[in-house]
Amino acid sequence: MSHLILSEFDIVFAGGGTTACVVAGRLAAYDPSLRILILEAGQHTLNKPIHVQPYQFPFNQAPTSTTVTFNIGNPSPRLNGRAPIVPSGRCVGGGSCVNFMVYTRAPASDYDDWGVDDWESENLIPLMKKLETYEVQPDLPTHGYNGPIKVSSGGCEVGVSDEFIQVGTTYHKRDYADDTNDLETCNTYSPWRKYIDGTTGRRSDAAHHYVYNQAHNPNLQVWDGKCVKRIIFEDKRAVGVEFTSDPVSCPDADQSSSIARALKLVVISGGAFGSPTILERSGIGAETVLKRCGIQQLVNLPGVGENYQDHNVVFVPYLAADEVVTMDALWRGESIVQESLAQWNSSGKSLIAQNGLDSKIKWRPDDEELKAMDPVFQPRWKEFFQDRPDKAVAIFLAIAGYGAQLSRPLILPPRNYMTAGYYTLYPVSVGSVHINVTENGKEGMDFTTGFLDDSSDIVPLDFGYKKTREIFRRMASYRGEIAAGHPDFPEGSAAACREASGPVDINAPDIVYTAEDDEAISQFHRDVVQTAWHSLGTCAMKPEEDRGVVDARLNVYGVSNLKVADMSISPLNVGTNTYSTALLIGERAAMIIAEDLGINCVDLTKV
């Protein structure tokens, strides 16, 4: 039996991730009398070192972590029968408190491509500027300088990134640009800025900078350890949510249900996994899904849980010179941590304020590279990329340290490493996320990633392996490959991995790969390709007849007083790490809700 929570609220958020924090925080600042409740299954992040110290970001992905949910996909023949694992944020602040903190923005045209009224880039750019304080360089027209989220170069530089850029601009024959996040620049090597406060050296996340900084307002409440089961309706009007104590966050708590009532609005912000499954448990979704789970249908909305999209990333490890600065000693917990912490506490500097990712290229193939790629990619190139010079096919990157693959983490001896990464930004394949009932009658998730289902999606990855390997073997700190983290090349192959005493000459010939080598690379990618932690699209903002779930004002079709605000509304993929888009959706959603409620969008905390 449910028992009623005596408290009533004006707005209840089902989920407390990045976008929920932005929307709730903005609304509380616009009208401090609004009674707002955020329900989050994960735990608080306030001032916890694993969240505020940038160098600790990989620890959130550890197998024992409770700050993310490890969503397990269905086994796929395209992944050699593997069941892919896709983590998603599970704490107050969501992905913004556990991500890699890399500052990337999509080309403006991505938002125009959505084709949704009032979501065109000309309407969104002011919000992109409003949310950030760009500490790197003043007076740039597309950047903001007075927002809550700080963007900087971090607490110190790592030399591996300079080597990556130097080889990229010579051997790879690409230009250099200081800023490739101006919403259009593409195909140039650049420094990679970070969501790190340049003064304090702390992570710049949505929880601390939109919600925790309003602790003085008793009307803005965050209840952690609360798992939303479903939305409560009265005649198709959302009036509250049913929730329980989360068994992971609160293992000893009473598991009975409670209800939080919402007088004005319910906002679902559960992310690409949580939002569609909350809708389905509430009777909103496809008839076939609801029927197999024994749920009475309230609204037939077959787009719920469909259109799942992500980016496909691969990390490949290399040996690095003993003298180069990497993150490895910190990530192993060696004595340098204490020394670095002391410096960070006093000045906000040191490797504590680093993520190891200081350089990248938003890569597009040139004519010569296109000819070297499998022709299967050609139709996709011509249809989507060829005449859109602001759209990158993939991001190539260098990590100063060992970056583990989710599906094949290696236990390596203590020394210095560096990692090549490459991830595709607009893969064709799509998947789905639905609720399911397991054999023992418990609720599960029917999750299909779709990774590599389209034959064109693997081609840029195969090329990315070859090109980043050529770049890395020319970098001054290169000392060879770690064979266990590379393709299993046949014996005697010219591509065989080995240790080296130093880099090859910048003008050395490229490795020549045989057909057998190429097959080894493809099999390697099917074995290790993984999520880029950029799940989106499962409650798409599209017309209802086009399998949409919400309209341009984020209203769920077929009901009233219910909106969705998170990455699940993105109708198409975006060419960026998705934190920037999640923040943007939050800013736009706050404006929409304020308009609906007749509230002026003036931050009263700064008046």
mmCIF file of C-alpha atoms in Angstrom, residues 30-225:
data_model
loop_
_atom_site.group_PDB
_atom_site.id
_atom_site.type_symbol
_atom_site.label_atom_id
_atom_site.label_comp_id
_atom_site.label_asym_id
_atom_site.label_seq_id
_atom_site.Cartn_x
_atom_site.Cartn_y
_atom_site.Cartn_z
ATOM 1 C CA TYR A 30 13.625 33.108 -10.760
ATOM 2 C CA ASP A 31 10.951 32.558 -8.082
ATOM 3 C CA PRO A 32 12.275 31.499 -4.649
ATOM 4 C CA SER A 33 8.701 30.927 -3.436
ATOM 5 C CA LEU A 34 8.244 27.987 -5.813
ATOM 6 C CA ARG A 35 8.213 24.737 -3.867
ATOM 7 C CA ILE A 36 10.448 22.407 -5.861
ATOM 8 C CA LEU A 37 11.360 18.794 -5.121
ATOM 9 C CA ILE A 38 14.071 16.767 -6.860
ATOM 10 C CA LEU A 39 13.894 12.996 -6.347
ATOM 11 C CA GLU A 40 17.187 11.236 -7.164
ATOM 12 C CA ALA A 41 17.928 7.520 -6.818
ATOM 13 C CA GLY A 42 21.631 8.124 -6.283
ATOM 14 C CA GLN A 43 23.307 9.906 -3.421
ATOM 15 C CA HIS A 44 24.332 13.491 -2.740
ATOM 16 C CA THR A 45 27.562 14.723 -4.321
ATOM 17 C CA LEU A 46 28.103 17.844 -2.214
ATOM 18 C CA ASN A 47 31.853 18.431 -1.735
ATOM 19 C CA LYS A 48 32.666 14.716 -2.098
ATOM 20 C CA PRO A 49 36.245 14.310 -3.368
ATOM 21 C CA ILE A 50 35.336 11.700 -6.003
ATOM 22 C CA HIS A 51 33.081 14.311 -7.609
ATOM 23 C CA VAL A 52 34.880 17.626 -7.053
ATOM 24 C CA GLN A 53 38.501 16.531 -7.570
ATOM 25 C CA PRO A 54 38.858 16.245 -11.354
ATOM 26 C CA TYR A 55 41.576 13.568 -11.413
ATOM 27 C CA GLN A 56 39.215 11.104 -9.684
ATOM 28 C CA PHE A 57 36.775 10.875 -12.599
ATOM 29 C CA PRO A 58 37.789 7.298 -13.648
ATOM 30 C CA PHE A 59 36.940 5.937 -10.197
ATOM 31 C CA ASN A 60 33.240 6.527 -10.900
ATOM 32 C CA GLN A 61 33.507 3.819 -13.590
ATOM 33 C CA ALA A 62 34.999 1.184 -11.270
ATOM 34 C CA PRO A 63 32.969 -2.068 -11.201
ATOM 35 C CA THR A 64 32.047 -1.446 -7.552
ATOM 36 C CA SER A 65 30.905 2.148 -8.186
ATOM 37 C CA THR A 66 27.448 3.219 -7.019
ATOM 38 C CA THR A 67 27.676 6.689 -8.619
ATOM 39 C CA VAL A 68 26.719 5.251 -12.013
ATOM 40 C CA THR A 69 24.223 2.630 -13.150
ATOM 41 C CA PHE A 70 25.713 -0.092 -15.339
ATOM 42 C CA ASN A 71 23.009 -0.659 -17.943
ATOM 43 C CA ILE A 72 23.561 -4.017 -19.640
ATOM 44 C CA GLY A 73 22.537 -4.285 -23.270
ATOM 45 C CA ASN A 74 21.302 -7.339 -25.129
ATOM 46 C CA PRO A 75 24.039 -9.495 -26.681
ATOM 47 C CA SER A 76 24.667 -8.532 -30.287
ATOM 48 C CA PRO A 77 26.117 -10.578 -33.167
ATOM 49 C CA ARG A 78 27.666 -7.324 -34.469
ATOM 50 C CA LEU A 79 29.671 -7.206 -31.220
ATOM 51 C CA ASN A 80 30.714 -10.868 -31.527
ATOM 52 C CA GLY A 81 27.942 -11.906 -29.148
ATOM 53 C CA ARG A 82 28.992 -9.436 -26.466
ATOM 54 C CA ALA A 83 26.481 -7.772 -24.110
ATOM 55 C CA PRO A 84 27.630 -4.120 -24.034
ATOM 56 C CA ILE A 85 27.639 -2.185 -20.773
ATOM 57 C CA VAL A 86 26.545 1.459 -20.819
ATOM 58 C CA PRO A 87 27.033 3.405 -17.572
ATOM 59 C CA SER A 88 24.845 6.411 -16.799
ATOM 60 C CA GLY A 89 25.113 8.935 -13.978
ATOM 61 C CA ARG A 90 23.476 7.895 -10.706
ATOM 62 C CA CYS A 91 23.928 10.719 -8.226
ATOM 63 C CA VAL A 92 22.748 14.272 -7.634
ATOM 64 C CA GLY A 93 24.074 16.105 -10.692
ATOM 65 C CA GLY A 94 24.109 12.929 -12.771
ATOM 66 C CA GLY A 95 26.620 12.789 -15.600
ATOM 67 C CA SER A 96 27.983 16.242 -14.770
ATOM 68 C CA CYS A 97 29.443 14.810 -11.542
ATOM 69 C CA VAL A 98 31.034 11.698 -13.053
ATOM 70 C CA ASN A 99 31.976 12.582 -16.643
ATOM 71 C CA PHE A 100 35.404 13.243 -18.178
ATOM 72 C CA MET A 101 34.839 17.048 -17.935
ATOM 73 C CA VAL A 102 35.891 17.670 -21.534
ATOM 74 C CA TYR A 103 34.440 20.870 -22.986
ATOM 75 C CA THR A 104 33.016 20.190 -26.428
ATOM 76 C CA ARG A 105 30.159 21.920 -28.214
ATOM 77 C CA ALA A 106 28.175 20.682 -31.202
ATOM 78 C CA PRO A 107 28.107 22.628 -34.459
ATOM 79 C CA ALA A 108 25.241 25.115 -34.436
ATOM 80 C CA SER A 109 23.749 23.315 -37.431
ATOM 81 C CA ASP A 110 23.037 20.230 -35.306
ATOM 82 C CA TYR A 111 20.288 22.121 -33.491
ATOM 83 C CA ASP A 112 18.930 23.566 -36.735
ATOM 84 C CA ASP A 113 18.731 20.009 -38.053
ATOM 85 C CA TRP A 114 16.260 19.159 -35.296
ATOM 86 C CA GLY A 115 13.668 21.210 -37.170
ATOM 87 C CA VAL A 116 11.872 22.166 -33.948
ATOM 88 C CA ASP A 117 10.379 25.632 -33.507
ATOM 89 C CA ASP A 118 12.273 27.836 -31.028
ATOM 90 C CA TRP A 119 15.111 25.292 -30.764
ATOM 91 C CA GLU A 120 17.025 26.734 -33.731
ATOM 92 C CA SER A 121 20.626 27.652 -33.023
ATOM 93 C CA GLU A 122 19.931 31.404 -33.180
ATOM 94 C CA ASN A 123 17.615 30.957 -30.194
ATOM 95 C CA LEU A 124 19.978 28.622 -28.329
ATOM 96 C CA ILE A 125 23.304 30.453 -28.705
ATOM 97 C CA PRO A 126 22.316 33.114 -26.122
ATOM 98 C CA LEU A 127 21.601 30.259 -23.679
ATOM 99 C CA MET A 128 24.938 28.585 -24.478
ATOM 100 C CA LYS A 129 26.602 31.864 -23.530
ATOM 101 C CA LYS A 130 24.389 32.377 -20.475
ATOM 102 C CA LEU A 131 25.388 29.086 -18.857
ATOM 103 C CA GLU A 132 29.187 29.407 -19.045
ATOM 104 C CA THR A 133 32.126 31.452 -17.860
ATOM 105 C CA TYR A 134 34.792 30.863 -20.500
ATOM 106 C CA GLU A 135 38.039 31.534 -18.645
ATOM 107 C CA VAL A 136 40.395 30.671 -21.506
ATOM 108 C CA GLN A 137 40.223 33.760 -23.698
ATOM 109 C CA PRO A 138 38.140 36.972 -23.465
ATOM 110 C CA ASP A 139 35.734 38.582 -25.903
ATOM 111 C CA LEU A 140 34.933 35.643 -28.166
ATOM 112 C CA PRO A 141 31.500 36.126 -29.760
ATOM 113 C CA THR A 142 30.071 32.633 -29.204
ATOM 114 C CA HIS A 143 31.320 32.180 -25.620
ATOM 115 C CA GLY A 144 29.839 33.389 -22.352
ATOM 116 C CA TYR A 145 31.644 35.121 -19.499
ATOM 117 C CA ASN A 146 29.204 35.371 -16.596
ATOM 118 C CA GLY A 147 27.571 31.953 -16.274
ATOM 119 C CA PRO A 148 27.545 29.356 -13.498
ATOM 120 C CA ILE A 149 29.628 26.741 -15.329
ATOM 121 C CA LYS A 150 33.364 27.457 -15.507
ATOM 122 C CA VAL A 151 35.504 26.435 -18.477
ATOM 123 C CA SER A 152 39.302 26.506 -18.197
ATOM 124 C CA SER A 153 42.518 24.732 -19.202
ATOM 125 C CA GLY A 154 42.657 22.915 -15.865
ATOM 126 C CA GLY A 155 45.322 23.013 -13.176
ATOM 127 C CA CYS A 156 48.387 22.210 -15.279
ATOM 128 C CA GLU A 157 49.332 20.956 -18.725
ATOM 129 C CA VAL A 158 50.557 17.518 -19.756
ATOM 130 C CA GLY A 159 53.206 17.331 -22.477
ATOM 131 C CA VAL A 160 51.633 14.394 -24.310
ATOM 132 C CA SER A 161 48.974 16.755 -25.648
ATOM 133 C CA ASP A 162 51.553 19.098 -27.185
ATOM 134 C CA GLU A 163 53.176 16.122 -28.926
ATOM 135 C CA PHE A 164 49.786 14.991 -30.280
ATOM 136 C CA ILE A 165 49.118 18.447 -31.717
ATOM 137 C CA GLN A 166 52.653 18.808 -33.092
ATOM 138 C CA VAL A 167 52.449 15.497 -34.986
ATOM 139 C CA GLY A 168 48.890 16.248 -36.063
ATOM 140 C CA THR A 169 49.824 19.567 -37.638
ATOM 141 C CA THR A 170 52.876 18.150 -39.424
ATOM 142 C CA TYR A 171 52.484 14.466 -40.259
ATOM 143 C CA HIS A 172 48.653 14.573 -40.385
ATOM 144 C CA LYS A 173 48.721 17.883 -42.320
ATOM 145 C CA ARG A 174 45.909 19.609 -40.436
ATOM 146 C CA ASP A 175 45.777 23.187 -39.198
ATOM 147 C CA TYR A 176 45.873 24.334 -35.581
ATOM 148 C CA ALA A 177 43.118 26.405 -33.928
ATOM 149 C CA ASP A 178 42.971 27.590 -30.350
ATOM 150 C CA ASP A 179 39.180 27.244 -30.235
ATOM 151 C CA THR A 180 37.264 24.549 -32.087
ATOM 152 C CA ASN A 181 34.161 25.070 -29.939
ATOM 153 C CA ASP A 182 32.990 28.230 -31.711
ATOM 154 C CA LEU A 183 30.073 26.189 -33.138
ATOM 155 C CA GLU A 184 31.559 25.773 -36.624
ATOM 156 C CA THR A 185 35.347 25.171 -36.732
ATOM 157 C CA CYS A 186 36.217 21.609 -37.629
ATOM 158 C CA ASN A 187 39.089 19.374 -38.769
ATOM 159 C CA THR A 188 41.834 21.253 -36.907
ATOM 160 C CA TYR A 189 43.999 20.197 -33.972
ATOM 161 C CA SER A 190 43.320 22.136 -30.798
ATOM 162 C CA PRO A 191 43.732 22.189 -27.036
ATOM 163 C CA TRP A 192 40.864 20.537 -25.168
ATOM 164 C CA ARG A 193 39.348 22.810 -22.552
ATOM 165 C CA LYS A 194 37.649 21.450 -19.466
ATOM 166 C CA TYR A 195 34.674 21.928 -17.193
ATOM 167 C CA ILE A 196 37.049 22.784 -14.341
ATOM 168 C CA ASP A 197 37.104 26.029 -12.372
ATOM 169 C CA GLY A 198 40.430 27.647 -13.229
ATOM 170 C CA THR A 199 40.672 29.298 -9.795
ATOM 171 C CA THR A 200 39.583 26.533 -7.417
ATOM 172 C CA GLY A 201 40.593 23.570 -9.584
ATOM 173 C CA ARG A 202 37.250 21.892 -8.859
ATOM 174 C CA ARG A 203 34.931 20.121 -11.286
ATOM 175 C CA SER A 204 32.281 22.491 -12.643
ATOM 176 C CA ASP A 205 29.097 20.440 -12.395
ATOM 177 C CA ALA A 206 25.383 21.200 -12.406
ATOM 178 C CA ALA A 207 24.697 20.072 -8.827
ATOM 179 C CA HIS A 208 27.104 22.484 -7.150
ATOM 180 C CA HIS A 209 26.522 25.428 -9.476
ATOM 181 C CA TYR A 210 22.739 25.368 -9.860
ATOM 182 C CA VAL A 211 21.370 23.625 -6.750
ATOM 183 C CA TYR A 212 23.794 23.316 -3.829
ATOM 184 C CA ASN A 213 24.619 27.030 -4.133
ATOM 185 C CA GLN A 214 20.971 27.741 -3.199
ATOM 186 C CA ALA A 215 21.013 25.803 0.074
ATOM 187 C CA HIS A 216 19.642 28.953 1.743
ATOM 188 C CA ASN A 217 16.287 28.411 -0.022
ATOM 189 C CA PRO A 218 14.188 25.885 1.964
ATOM 190 C CA ASN A 219 11.722 25.655 -0.940
ATOM 191 C CA LEU A 220 14.294 23.902 -3.137
ATOM 192 C CA GLN A 221 14.608 20.373 -1.804
ATOM 193 C CA VAL A 222 16.656 17.410 -3.004
ATOM 194 C CA TRP A 223 15.750 13.981 -1.653
ATOM 195 C CA ASP A 224 18.490 11.521 -2.518
ATOM 196 C CA GLY A 225 18.144 7.755 -2.450
#
